[in-house]
Short mmCIF file of C-alpha atoms and ligand atoms in Angstrom, two decimals:
data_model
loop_
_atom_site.label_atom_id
_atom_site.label_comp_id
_atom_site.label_asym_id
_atom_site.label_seq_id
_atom_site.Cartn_x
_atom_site.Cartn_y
_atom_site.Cartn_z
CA UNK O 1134 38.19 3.38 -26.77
CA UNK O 1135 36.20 3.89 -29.63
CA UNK O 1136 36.90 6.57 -32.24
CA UNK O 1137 35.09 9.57 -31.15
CA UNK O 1138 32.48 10.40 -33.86
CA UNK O 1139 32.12 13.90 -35.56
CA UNK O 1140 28.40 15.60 -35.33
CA UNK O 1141 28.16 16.20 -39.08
CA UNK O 1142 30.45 17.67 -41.47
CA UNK O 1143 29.96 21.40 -39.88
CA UNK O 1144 32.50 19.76 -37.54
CA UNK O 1145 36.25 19.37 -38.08
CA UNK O 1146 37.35 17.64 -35.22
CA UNK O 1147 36.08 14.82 -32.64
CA UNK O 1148 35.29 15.69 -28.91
CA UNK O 1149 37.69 15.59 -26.83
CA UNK O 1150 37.35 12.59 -24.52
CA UNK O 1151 37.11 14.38 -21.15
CA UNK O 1152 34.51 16.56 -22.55
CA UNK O 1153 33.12 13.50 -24.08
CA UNK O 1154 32.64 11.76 -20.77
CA UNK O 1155 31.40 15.01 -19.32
CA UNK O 1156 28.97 15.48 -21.92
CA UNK O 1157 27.55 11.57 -21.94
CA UNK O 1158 24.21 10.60 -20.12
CA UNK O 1159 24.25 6.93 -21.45
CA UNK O 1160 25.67 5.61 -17.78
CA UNK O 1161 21.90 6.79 -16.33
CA UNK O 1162 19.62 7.18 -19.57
CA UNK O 1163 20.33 3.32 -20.21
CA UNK O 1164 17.55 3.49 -17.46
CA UNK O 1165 15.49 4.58 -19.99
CA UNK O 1166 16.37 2.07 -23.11
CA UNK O 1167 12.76 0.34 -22.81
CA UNK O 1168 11.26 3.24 -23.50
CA UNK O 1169 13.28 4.52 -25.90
CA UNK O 1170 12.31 1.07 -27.61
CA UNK O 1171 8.78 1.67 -27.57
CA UNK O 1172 8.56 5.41 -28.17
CA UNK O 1173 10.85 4.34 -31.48
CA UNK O 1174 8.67 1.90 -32.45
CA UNK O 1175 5.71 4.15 -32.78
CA UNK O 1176 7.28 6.87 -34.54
CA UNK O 1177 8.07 4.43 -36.92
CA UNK O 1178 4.54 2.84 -37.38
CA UNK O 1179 3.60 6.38 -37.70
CA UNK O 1180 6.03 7.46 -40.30
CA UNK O 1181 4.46 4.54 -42.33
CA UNK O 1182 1.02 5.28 -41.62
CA UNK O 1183 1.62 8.84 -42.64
CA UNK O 1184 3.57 7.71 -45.83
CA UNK O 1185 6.59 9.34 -44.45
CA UNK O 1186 8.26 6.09 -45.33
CA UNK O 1187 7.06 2.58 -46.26
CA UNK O 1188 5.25 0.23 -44.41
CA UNK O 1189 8.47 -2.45 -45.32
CA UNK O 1190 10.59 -0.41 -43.84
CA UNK O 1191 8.39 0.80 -40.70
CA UNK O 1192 8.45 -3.27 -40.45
CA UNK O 1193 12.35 -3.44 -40.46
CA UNK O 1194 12.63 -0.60 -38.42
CA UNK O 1195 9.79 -2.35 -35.78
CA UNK O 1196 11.81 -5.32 -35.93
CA UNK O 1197 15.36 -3.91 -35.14
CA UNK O 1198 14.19 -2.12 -32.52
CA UNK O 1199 12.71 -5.59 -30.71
CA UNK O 1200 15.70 -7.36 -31.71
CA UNK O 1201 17.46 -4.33 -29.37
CA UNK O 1202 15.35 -4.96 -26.33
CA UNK O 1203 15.69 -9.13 -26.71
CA UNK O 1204 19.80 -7.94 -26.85
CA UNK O 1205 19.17 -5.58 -23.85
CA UNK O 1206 17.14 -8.28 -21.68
CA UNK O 1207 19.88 -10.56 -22.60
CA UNK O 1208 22.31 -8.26 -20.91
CA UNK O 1209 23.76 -8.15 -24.40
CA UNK O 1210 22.98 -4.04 -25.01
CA UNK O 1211 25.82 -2.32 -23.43
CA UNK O 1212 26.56 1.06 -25.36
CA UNK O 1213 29.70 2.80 -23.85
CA UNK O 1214 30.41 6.67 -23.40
CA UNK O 1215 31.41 6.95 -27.43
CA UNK O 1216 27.25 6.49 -27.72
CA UNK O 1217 26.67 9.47 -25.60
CA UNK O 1218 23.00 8.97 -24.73
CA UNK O 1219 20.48 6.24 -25.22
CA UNK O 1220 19.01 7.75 -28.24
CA UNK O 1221 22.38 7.81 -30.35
CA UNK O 1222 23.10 4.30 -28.92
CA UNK O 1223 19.44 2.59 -29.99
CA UNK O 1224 20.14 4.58 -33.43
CA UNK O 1225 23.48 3.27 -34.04
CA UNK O 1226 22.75 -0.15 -33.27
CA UNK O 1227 19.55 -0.34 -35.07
CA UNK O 1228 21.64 0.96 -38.13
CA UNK O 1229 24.05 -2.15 -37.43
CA UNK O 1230 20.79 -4.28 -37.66
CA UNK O 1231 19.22 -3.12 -40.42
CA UNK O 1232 21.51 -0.75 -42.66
CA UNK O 1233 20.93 2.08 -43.79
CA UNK O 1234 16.93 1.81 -43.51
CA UNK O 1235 17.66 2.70 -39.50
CA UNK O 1236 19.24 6.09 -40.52
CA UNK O 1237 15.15 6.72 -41.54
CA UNK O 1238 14.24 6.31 -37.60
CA UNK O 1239 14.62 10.09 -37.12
CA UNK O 1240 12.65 11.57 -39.85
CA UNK O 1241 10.46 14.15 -38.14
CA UNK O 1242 11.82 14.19 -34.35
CA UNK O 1243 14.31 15.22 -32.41
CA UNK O 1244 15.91 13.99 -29.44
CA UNK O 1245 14.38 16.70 -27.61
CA UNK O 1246 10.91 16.06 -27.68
CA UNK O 1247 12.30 12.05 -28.05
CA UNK O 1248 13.65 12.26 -24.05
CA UNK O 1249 10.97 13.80 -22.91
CA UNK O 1250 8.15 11.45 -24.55
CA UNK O 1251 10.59 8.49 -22.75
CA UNK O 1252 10.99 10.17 -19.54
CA UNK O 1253 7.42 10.35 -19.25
CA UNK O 1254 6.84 6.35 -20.42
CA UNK O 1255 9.10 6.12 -17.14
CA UNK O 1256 7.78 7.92 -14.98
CA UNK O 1257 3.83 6.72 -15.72
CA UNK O 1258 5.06 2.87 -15.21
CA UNK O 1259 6.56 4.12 -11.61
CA UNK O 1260 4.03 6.12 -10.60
CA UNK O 1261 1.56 2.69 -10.84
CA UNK O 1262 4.46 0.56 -8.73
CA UNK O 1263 4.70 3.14 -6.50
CA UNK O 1264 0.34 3.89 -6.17
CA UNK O 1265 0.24 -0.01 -5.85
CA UNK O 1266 3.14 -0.18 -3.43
CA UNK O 1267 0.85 2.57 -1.40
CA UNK O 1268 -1.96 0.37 -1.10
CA UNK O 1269 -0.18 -2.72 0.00
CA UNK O 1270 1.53 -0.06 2.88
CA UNK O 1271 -2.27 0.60 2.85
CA UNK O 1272 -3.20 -2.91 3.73
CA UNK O 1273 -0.92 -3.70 6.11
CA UNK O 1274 -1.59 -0.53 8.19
CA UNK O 1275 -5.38 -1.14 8.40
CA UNK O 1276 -4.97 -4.75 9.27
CA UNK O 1277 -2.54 -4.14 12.07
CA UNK O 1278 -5.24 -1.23 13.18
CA UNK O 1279 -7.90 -3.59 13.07
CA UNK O 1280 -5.94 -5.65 15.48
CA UNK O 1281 -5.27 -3.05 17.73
CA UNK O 1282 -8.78 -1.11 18.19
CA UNK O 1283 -8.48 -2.14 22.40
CA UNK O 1284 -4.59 -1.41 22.63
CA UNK O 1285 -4.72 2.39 24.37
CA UNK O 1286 -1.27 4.04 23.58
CA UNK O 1287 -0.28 7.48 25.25
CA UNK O 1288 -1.33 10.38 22.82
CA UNK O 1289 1.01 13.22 22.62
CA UNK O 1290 0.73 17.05 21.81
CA UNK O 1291 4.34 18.73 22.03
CA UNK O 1292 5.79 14.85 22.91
CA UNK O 1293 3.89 15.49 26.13
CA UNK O 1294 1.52 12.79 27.57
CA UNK O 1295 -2.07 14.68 26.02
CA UNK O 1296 -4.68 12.08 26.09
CA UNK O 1297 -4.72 8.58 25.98
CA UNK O 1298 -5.86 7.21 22.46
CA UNK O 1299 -6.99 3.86 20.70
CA UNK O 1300 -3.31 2.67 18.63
CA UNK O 1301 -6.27 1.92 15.71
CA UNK O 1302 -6.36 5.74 15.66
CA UNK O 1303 -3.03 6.13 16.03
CA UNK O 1304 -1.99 4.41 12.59
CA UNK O 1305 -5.04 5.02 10.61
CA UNK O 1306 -3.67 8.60 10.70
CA UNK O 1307 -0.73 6.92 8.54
CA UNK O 1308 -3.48 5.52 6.21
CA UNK O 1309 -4.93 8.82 5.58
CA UNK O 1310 -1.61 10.65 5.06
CA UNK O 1311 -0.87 8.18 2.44
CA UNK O 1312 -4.04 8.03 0.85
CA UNK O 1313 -3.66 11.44 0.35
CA UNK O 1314 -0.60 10.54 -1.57
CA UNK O 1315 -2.50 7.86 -3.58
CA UNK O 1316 -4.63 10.34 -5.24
CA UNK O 1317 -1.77 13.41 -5.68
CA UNK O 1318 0.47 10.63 -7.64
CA UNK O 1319 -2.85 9.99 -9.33
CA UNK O 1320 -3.12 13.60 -10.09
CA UNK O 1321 0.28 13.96 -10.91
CA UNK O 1322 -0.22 10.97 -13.94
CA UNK O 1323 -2.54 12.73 -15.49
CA UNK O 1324 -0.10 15.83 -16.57
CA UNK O 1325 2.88 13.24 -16.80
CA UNK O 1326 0.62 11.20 -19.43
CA UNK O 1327 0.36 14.05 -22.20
CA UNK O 1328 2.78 13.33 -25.25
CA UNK O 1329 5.63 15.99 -26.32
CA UNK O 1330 6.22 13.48 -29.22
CA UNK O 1331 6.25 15.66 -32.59
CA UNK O 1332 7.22 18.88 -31.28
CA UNK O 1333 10.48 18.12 -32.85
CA UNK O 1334 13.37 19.94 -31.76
CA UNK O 1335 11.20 23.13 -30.63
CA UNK O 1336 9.31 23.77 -33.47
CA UNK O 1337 7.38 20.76 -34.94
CA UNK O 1338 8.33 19.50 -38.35
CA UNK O 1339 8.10 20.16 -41.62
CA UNK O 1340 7.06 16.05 -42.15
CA UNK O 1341 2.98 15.46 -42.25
CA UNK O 1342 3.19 13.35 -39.13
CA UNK O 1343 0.41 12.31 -37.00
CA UNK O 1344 1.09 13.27 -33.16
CA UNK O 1345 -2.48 11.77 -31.87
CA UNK O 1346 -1.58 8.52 -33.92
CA UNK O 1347 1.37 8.14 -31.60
CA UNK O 1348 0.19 9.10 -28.58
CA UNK O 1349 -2.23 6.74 -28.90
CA UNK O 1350 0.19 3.84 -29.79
CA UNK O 1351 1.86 5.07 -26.42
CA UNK O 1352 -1.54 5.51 -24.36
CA UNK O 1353 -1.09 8.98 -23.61
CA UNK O 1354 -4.25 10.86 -23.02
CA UNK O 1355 -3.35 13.71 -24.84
CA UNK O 1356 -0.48 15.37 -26.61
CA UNK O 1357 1.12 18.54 -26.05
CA UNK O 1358 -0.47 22.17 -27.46
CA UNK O 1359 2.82 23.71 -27.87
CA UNK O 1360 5.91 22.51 -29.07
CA UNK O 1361 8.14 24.99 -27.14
CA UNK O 1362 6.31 23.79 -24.20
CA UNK O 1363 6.31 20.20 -25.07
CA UNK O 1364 10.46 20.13 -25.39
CA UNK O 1365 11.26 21.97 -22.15
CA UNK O 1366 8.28 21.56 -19.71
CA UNK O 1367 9.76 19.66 -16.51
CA UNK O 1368 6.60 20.13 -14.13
CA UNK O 1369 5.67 16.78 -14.33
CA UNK O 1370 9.09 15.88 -12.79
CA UNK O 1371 8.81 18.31 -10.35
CA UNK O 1372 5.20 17.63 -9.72
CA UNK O 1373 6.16 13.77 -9.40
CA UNK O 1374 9.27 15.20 -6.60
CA UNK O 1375 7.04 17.02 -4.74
CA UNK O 1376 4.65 14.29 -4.42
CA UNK O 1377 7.67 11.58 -3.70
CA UNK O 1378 8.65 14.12 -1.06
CA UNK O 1379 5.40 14.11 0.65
CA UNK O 1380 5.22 10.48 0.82
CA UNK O 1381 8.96 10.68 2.04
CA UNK O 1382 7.56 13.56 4.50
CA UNK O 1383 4.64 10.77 5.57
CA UNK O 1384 7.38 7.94 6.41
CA UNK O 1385 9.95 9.87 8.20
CA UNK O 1386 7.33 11.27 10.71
CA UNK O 1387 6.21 7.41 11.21
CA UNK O 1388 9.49 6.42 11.28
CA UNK O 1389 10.48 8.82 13.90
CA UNK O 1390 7.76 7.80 16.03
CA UNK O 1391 8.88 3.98 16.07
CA UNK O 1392 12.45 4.98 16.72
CA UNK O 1393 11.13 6.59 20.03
CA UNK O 1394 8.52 3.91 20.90
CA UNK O 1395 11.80 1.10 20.55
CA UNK O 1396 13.95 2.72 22.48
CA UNK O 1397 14.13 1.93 26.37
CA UNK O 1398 12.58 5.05 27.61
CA UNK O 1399 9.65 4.40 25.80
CA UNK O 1400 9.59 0.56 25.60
CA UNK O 1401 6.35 0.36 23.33
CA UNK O 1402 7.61 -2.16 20.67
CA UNK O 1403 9.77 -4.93 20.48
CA UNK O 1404 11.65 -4.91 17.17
CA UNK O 1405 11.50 -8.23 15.98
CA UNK O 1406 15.28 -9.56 15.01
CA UNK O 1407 14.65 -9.99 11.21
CA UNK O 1408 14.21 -6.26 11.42
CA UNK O 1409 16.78 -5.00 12.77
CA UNK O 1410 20.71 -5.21 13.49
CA UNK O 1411 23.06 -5.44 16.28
CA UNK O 1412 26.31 -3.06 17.42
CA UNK O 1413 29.55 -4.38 16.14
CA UNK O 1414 30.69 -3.45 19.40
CA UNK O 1415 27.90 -2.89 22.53
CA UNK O 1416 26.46 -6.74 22.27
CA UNK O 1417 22.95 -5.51 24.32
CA UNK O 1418 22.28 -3.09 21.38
CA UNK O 1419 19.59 -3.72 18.54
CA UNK O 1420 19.12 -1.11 16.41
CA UNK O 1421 16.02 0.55 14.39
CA UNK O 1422 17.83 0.93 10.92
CA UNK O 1423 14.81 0.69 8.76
CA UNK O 1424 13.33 3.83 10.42
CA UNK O 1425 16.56 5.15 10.73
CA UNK O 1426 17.67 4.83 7.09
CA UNK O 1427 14.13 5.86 5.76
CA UNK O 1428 14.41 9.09 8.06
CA UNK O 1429 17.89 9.65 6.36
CA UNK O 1430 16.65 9.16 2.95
CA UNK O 1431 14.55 11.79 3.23
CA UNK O 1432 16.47 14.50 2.76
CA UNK O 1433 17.54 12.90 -0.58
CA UNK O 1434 14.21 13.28 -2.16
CA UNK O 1435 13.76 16.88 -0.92
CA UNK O 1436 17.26 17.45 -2.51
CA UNK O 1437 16.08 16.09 -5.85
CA UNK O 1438 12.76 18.35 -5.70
CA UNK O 1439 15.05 21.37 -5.24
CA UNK O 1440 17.57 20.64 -7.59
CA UNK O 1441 14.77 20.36 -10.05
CA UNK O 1442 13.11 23.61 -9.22
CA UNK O 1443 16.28 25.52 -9.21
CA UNK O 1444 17.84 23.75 -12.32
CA UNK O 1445 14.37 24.76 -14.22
CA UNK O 1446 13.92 28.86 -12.93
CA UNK O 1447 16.47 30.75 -15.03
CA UNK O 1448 16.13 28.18 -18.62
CA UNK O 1449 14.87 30.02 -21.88
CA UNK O 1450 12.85 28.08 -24.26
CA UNK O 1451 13.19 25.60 -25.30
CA UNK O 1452 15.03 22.69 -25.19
CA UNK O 1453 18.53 23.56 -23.09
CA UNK O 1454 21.16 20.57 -22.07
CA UNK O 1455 20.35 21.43 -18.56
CA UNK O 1456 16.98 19.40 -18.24
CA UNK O 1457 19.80 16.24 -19.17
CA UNK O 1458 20.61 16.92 -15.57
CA UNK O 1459 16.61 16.23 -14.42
CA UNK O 1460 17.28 12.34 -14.84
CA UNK O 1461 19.28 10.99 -11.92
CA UNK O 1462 17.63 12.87 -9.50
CA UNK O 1463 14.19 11.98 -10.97
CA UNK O 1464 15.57 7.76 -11.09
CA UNK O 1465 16.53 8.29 -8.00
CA UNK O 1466 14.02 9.58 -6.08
CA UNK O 1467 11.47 6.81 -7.47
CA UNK O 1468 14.33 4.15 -6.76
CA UNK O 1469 14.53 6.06 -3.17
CA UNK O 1470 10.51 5.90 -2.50
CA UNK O 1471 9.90 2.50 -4.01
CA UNK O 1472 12.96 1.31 -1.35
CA UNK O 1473 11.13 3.02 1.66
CA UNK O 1474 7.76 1.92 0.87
CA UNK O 1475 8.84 -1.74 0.81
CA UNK O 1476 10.68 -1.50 3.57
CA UNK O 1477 8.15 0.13 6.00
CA UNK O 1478 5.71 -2.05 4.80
CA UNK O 1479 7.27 -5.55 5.62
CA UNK O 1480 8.52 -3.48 8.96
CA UNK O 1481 4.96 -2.93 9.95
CA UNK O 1482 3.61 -6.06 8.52
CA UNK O 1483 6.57 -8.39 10.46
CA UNK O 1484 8.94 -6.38 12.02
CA UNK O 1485 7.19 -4.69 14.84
CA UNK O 1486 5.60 -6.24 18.15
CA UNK O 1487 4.03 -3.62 20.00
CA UNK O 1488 3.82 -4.58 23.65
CA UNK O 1489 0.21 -3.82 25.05
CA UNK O 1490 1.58 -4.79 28.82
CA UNK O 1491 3.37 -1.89 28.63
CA UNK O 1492 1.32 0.30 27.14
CA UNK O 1493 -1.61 -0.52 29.50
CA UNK O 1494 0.86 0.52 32.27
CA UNK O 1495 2.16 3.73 30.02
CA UNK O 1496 -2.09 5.14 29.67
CA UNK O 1497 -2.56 4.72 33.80
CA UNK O 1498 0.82 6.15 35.38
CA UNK O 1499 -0.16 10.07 34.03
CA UNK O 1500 -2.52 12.81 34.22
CA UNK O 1501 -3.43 12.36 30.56
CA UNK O 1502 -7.41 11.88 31.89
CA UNK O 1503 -7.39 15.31 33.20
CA UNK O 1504 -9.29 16.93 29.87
CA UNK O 1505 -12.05 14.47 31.70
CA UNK O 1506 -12.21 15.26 34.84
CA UNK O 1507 -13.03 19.32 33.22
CA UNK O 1508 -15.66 17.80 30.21
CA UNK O 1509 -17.24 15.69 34.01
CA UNK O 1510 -17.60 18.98 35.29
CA UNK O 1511 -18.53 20.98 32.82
CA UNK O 1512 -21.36 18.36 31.52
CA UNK O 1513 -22.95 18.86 34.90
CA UNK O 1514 -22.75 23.01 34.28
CA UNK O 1515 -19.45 24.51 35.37
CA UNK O 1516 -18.31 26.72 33.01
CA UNK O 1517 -15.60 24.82 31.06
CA UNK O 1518 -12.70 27.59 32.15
CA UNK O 1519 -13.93 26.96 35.74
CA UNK O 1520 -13.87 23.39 35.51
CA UNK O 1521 -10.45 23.57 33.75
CA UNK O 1522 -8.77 25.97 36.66
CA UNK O 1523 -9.96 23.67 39.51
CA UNK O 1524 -8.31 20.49 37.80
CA UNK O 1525 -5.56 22.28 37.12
CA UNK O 1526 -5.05 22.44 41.16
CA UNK O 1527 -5.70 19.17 41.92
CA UNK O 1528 -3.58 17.81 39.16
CA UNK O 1529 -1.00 20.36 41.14
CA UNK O 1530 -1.88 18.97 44.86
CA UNK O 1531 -1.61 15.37 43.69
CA UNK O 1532 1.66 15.53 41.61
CA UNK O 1533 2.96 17.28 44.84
CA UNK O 1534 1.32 14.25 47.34
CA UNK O 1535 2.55 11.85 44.78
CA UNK O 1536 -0.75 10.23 43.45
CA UNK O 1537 -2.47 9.70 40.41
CA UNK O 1538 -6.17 11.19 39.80
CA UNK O 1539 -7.58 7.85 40.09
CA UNK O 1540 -5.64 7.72 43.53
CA UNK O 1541 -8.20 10.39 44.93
CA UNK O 1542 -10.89 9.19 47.34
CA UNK O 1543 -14.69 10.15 46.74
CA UNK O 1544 -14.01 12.86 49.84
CA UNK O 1545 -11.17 14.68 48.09
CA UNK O 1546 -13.19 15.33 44.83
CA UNK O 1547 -16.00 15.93 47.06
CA UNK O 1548 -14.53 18.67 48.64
CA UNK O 1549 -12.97 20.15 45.14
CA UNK O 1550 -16.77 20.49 44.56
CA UNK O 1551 -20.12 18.83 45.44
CA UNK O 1552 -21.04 17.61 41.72
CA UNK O 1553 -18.57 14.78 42.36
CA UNK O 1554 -19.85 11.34 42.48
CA UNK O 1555 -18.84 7.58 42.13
CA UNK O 1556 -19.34 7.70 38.48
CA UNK O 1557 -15.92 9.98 37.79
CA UNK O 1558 -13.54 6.88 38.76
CA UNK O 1559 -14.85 5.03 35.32
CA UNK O 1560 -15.30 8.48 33.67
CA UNK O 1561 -11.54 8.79 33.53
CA UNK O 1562 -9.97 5.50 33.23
CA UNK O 1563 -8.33 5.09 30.34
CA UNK O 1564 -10.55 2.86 28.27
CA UNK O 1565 -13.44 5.07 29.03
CA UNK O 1566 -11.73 8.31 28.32
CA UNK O 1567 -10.78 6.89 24.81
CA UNK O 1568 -14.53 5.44 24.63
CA UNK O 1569 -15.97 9.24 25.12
CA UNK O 1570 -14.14 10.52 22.61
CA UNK O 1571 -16.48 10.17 19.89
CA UNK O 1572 -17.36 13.16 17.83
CA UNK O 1573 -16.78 12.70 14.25
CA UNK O 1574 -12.95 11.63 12.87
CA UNK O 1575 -12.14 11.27 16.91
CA UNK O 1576 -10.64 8.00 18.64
CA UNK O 1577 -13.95 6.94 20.11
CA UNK O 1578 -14.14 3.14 19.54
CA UNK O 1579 -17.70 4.06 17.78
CA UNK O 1580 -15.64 6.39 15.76
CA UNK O 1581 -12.66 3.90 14.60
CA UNK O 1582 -14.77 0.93 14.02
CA UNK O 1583 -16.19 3.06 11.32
CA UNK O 1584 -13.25 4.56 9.98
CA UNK O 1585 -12.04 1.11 9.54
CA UNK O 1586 -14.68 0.15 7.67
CA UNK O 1587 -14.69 2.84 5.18
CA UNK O 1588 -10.86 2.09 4.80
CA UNK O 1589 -12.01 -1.37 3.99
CA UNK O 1590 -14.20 -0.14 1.21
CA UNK O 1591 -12.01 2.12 0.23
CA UNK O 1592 -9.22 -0.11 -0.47
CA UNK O 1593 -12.10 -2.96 -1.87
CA UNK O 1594 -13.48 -0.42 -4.21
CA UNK O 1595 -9.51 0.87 -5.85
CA UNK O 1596 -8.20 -2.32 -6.00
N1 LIG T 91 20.73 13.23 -23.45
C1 LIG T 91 19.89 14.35 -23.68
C2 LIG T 91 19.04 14.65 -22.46
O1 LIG T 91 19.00 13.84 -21.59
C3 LIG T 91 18.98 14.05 -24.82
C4 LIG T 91 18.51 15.24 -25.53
C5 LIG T 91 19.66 15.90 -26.20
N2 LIG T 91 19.22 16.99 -27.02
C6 LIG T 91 20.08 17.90 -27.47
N3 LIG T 91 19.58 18.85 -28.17
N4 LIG T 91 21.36 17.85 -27.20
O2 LIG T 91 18.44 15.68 -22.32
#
């Protein structure tokens, strides 16, 4: 190993290595080297511009730093623990490069408000992979709806039979849930897009340098109003978290539901074999691990938003080596969401067969068009309460006689009350029931052919 180095004179002795490894974020913050790369190079254009230094040596400076990210893309950057963190390990090897002109790099910064003007270059790349990856999701669960306006699928309250709906209605649900998260990440990149860069180490510098020069260089909207604030504020990870956890939230519930509809004692999809696995020991089995594993994932992401929240409640200002620990969690809860996403998507876009045979049969074998058989009633005057008690009798009588509503003859409902007429055997088969249903936002096929079209033009109009 590497001599370890000394801080500056003030210190006598090296680290000791245990304390060394303990102390070293360069096995995660490598993550961030890019950025790191590009933040750099902007400090140093500003320097120049602000006749900190010269524009030669911004230009050799510039220069090192690309020559750093053609090593790193070359797999050719590998700084070890004796580097510490990314910072120290760009630094020291732009030094190598380019002598003693690198040791200039840090005039006027610190690596305080340097990690947090990288973290956020991060985080603003992944939040546009992971809004794209949303529409795609998007895409694939309005063109499956589309597909499906005709196929009724049981509708549930309390996982009991409620009333039948269109599946169209069904998933579009999953579009708005995760449109919703569209615009909250888009939210959330406005406050991550602000630039700390400048603050210094908590209290600005003593350098003329030119924050809104390099926060333009970096595309940030704005730059931070207080350096304190700039060095330590976190929200925008935990803002990010939160967000990441709703999506997470959004796929587990869907997930959940397809575990249920594949399994035997619901029977409404057929997972398709390039989408899921086999027992190593029961040979009928085949398993719904994408669901599964997104479910499980979860609880990941919700562990990284409250790791962040409790990590942040009890730190003074400013700048504490606590918020080193915000980084793995943070990496890995966009790896985590970014994973899901892709995976649900090509689930739902090739993965799934949903089989309308069986759902047919699943919409006609329950009482789930009793709600109808009341609104018949009370359209022709009963008091709704009224209508509501009587049904509730004969859905009592027939469960008892073993029969189905639609089993009842024209004299039965007849003699539950004289309004009765041929019309109620189409007012509560299935398609009909899901046909009547069409007040605004409900599963009326009126209803979901224009929800589907707005989704169109929604996603037509973002893209
Ligand atoms: N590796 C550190 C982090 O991730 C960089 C900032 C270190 N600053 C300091 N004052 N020790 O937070």
């Amino acid at each position: 190993m590497t001599q370890q180095k000394t801080w500056s004179q003030r210190f006598e002795s090296a680290l000791h290595p245990a304390i060394a490894r303990f102390n070293a974020s360069i096995n995660f913050d490598i993550e961030l080297v890019e950025y790191d790369l590009t933040g750099s190079q902007a400090h140093a254009k500003m320097l120049a511009k602000s006749g900190i230094i010269s524009q030669t040596e911004a230009e050799q400076l510039v220069t090192g730093l690309e020559q750093i990210r053609q090593e790193h893309h070359q797999g050719k950057f590998n700084p070890g623990i004796e580097a510490e963190d990314v910072h120290f390990a760009v630094e020291r090897r732009l030094v190598e490069i380019v002598g003693d002109v690198g040791k200039k790099l840090h005039t006027g910064r610190s690596r305080n408000d340097q990690v947090g003007t990288d973290t956020r270059l991060y985080l603003r790349e992944q939040i546009q992979v992971i809004r794209s990856q949303l529409r795609e999701f998007q895409t694939v669960i309005l063109d499956l709806a589309e597909k499906n306006i005709e196929t009724l699928i049981p509708g549930y309250t309390h996982l009991q039979r409620a009333q039948p709906l269109s599946l169209a209605h069904h998933l579009m649900a999953y579009f708005q849930m995760t449109q919703r998260d569209w615009e909250r990440l888009g939210d959330v990149y406005q406050r991550v897009n602000i630039s700390p860069l400048g603050c210094g180490a908590l209290a600005g510098t003593t350098f003329p340098i030119d924050r809104r020069y390099t926060a333009e260089l970096l595309g940030f909207e704005d730059i931070y109003a207080n350096s304190l604030d700039g060095v330590s504020d976190r929200d925008f990870v935990i803002e990010f978290l939160a967000a990441a956890s709703l999506i997470m939230v959004h796929l587990s519930r869907l997930s959940e539901e397809i575990i249920f509809w594949a399994s035997a004692e619901f029977k409404f999809v057929n997972l398709k074999d390039s989408c899921a696995t086999g027992s190593s020991i029961m040979p009928q089995k085949k398993n719904p691990d994408v669901p599964e594993l997104v479910r499980g994932k979860t609880g990941r992401v919700f562990g990284h938003l409250q790791a962040m929240l409790v990590m942040m409640k009890g730190l003074p200002l400013a700048y504490n080596k606590d918020l080193q620990e915000d980084k793995e969690g943070l990496f890995d809860g966009v790896n985590t969401v970014k994973a899901c996403l892709e995976a649900m998507t090509i689930l739902l876009k090739e993965g799934l067969e949903f089989r309308s045979q069986r759902l047919a049969e699943a919409v006609n074998e329950d009482f789930s068009n009793a709600t109808d058989v009341a609104d018949y009633l009370a359209a022709k005057g009963i008091p709704f309460r009224e209508a509501y008690n009587l049904v509730g009798k004969v859905v009592k009588t027939s469960i008892e006689n073993g029969k189905l509503l639609k089993d009842l003859s024209l004299t039965e409902w007849q003699e539950l009350h004289p309004v009765f007429a041929a019309d109620i055997y189409e007012a509560i088969s299935p398609r009909q029931v899901v046909a009547a249903r069409n007040s605004e936002g409900g599963t009326g096929f009126a209803q979901i052919e224009q929800a589907l079209k707005t989704a169109r033009n929604l996603l037509k109009n973002t893209k």
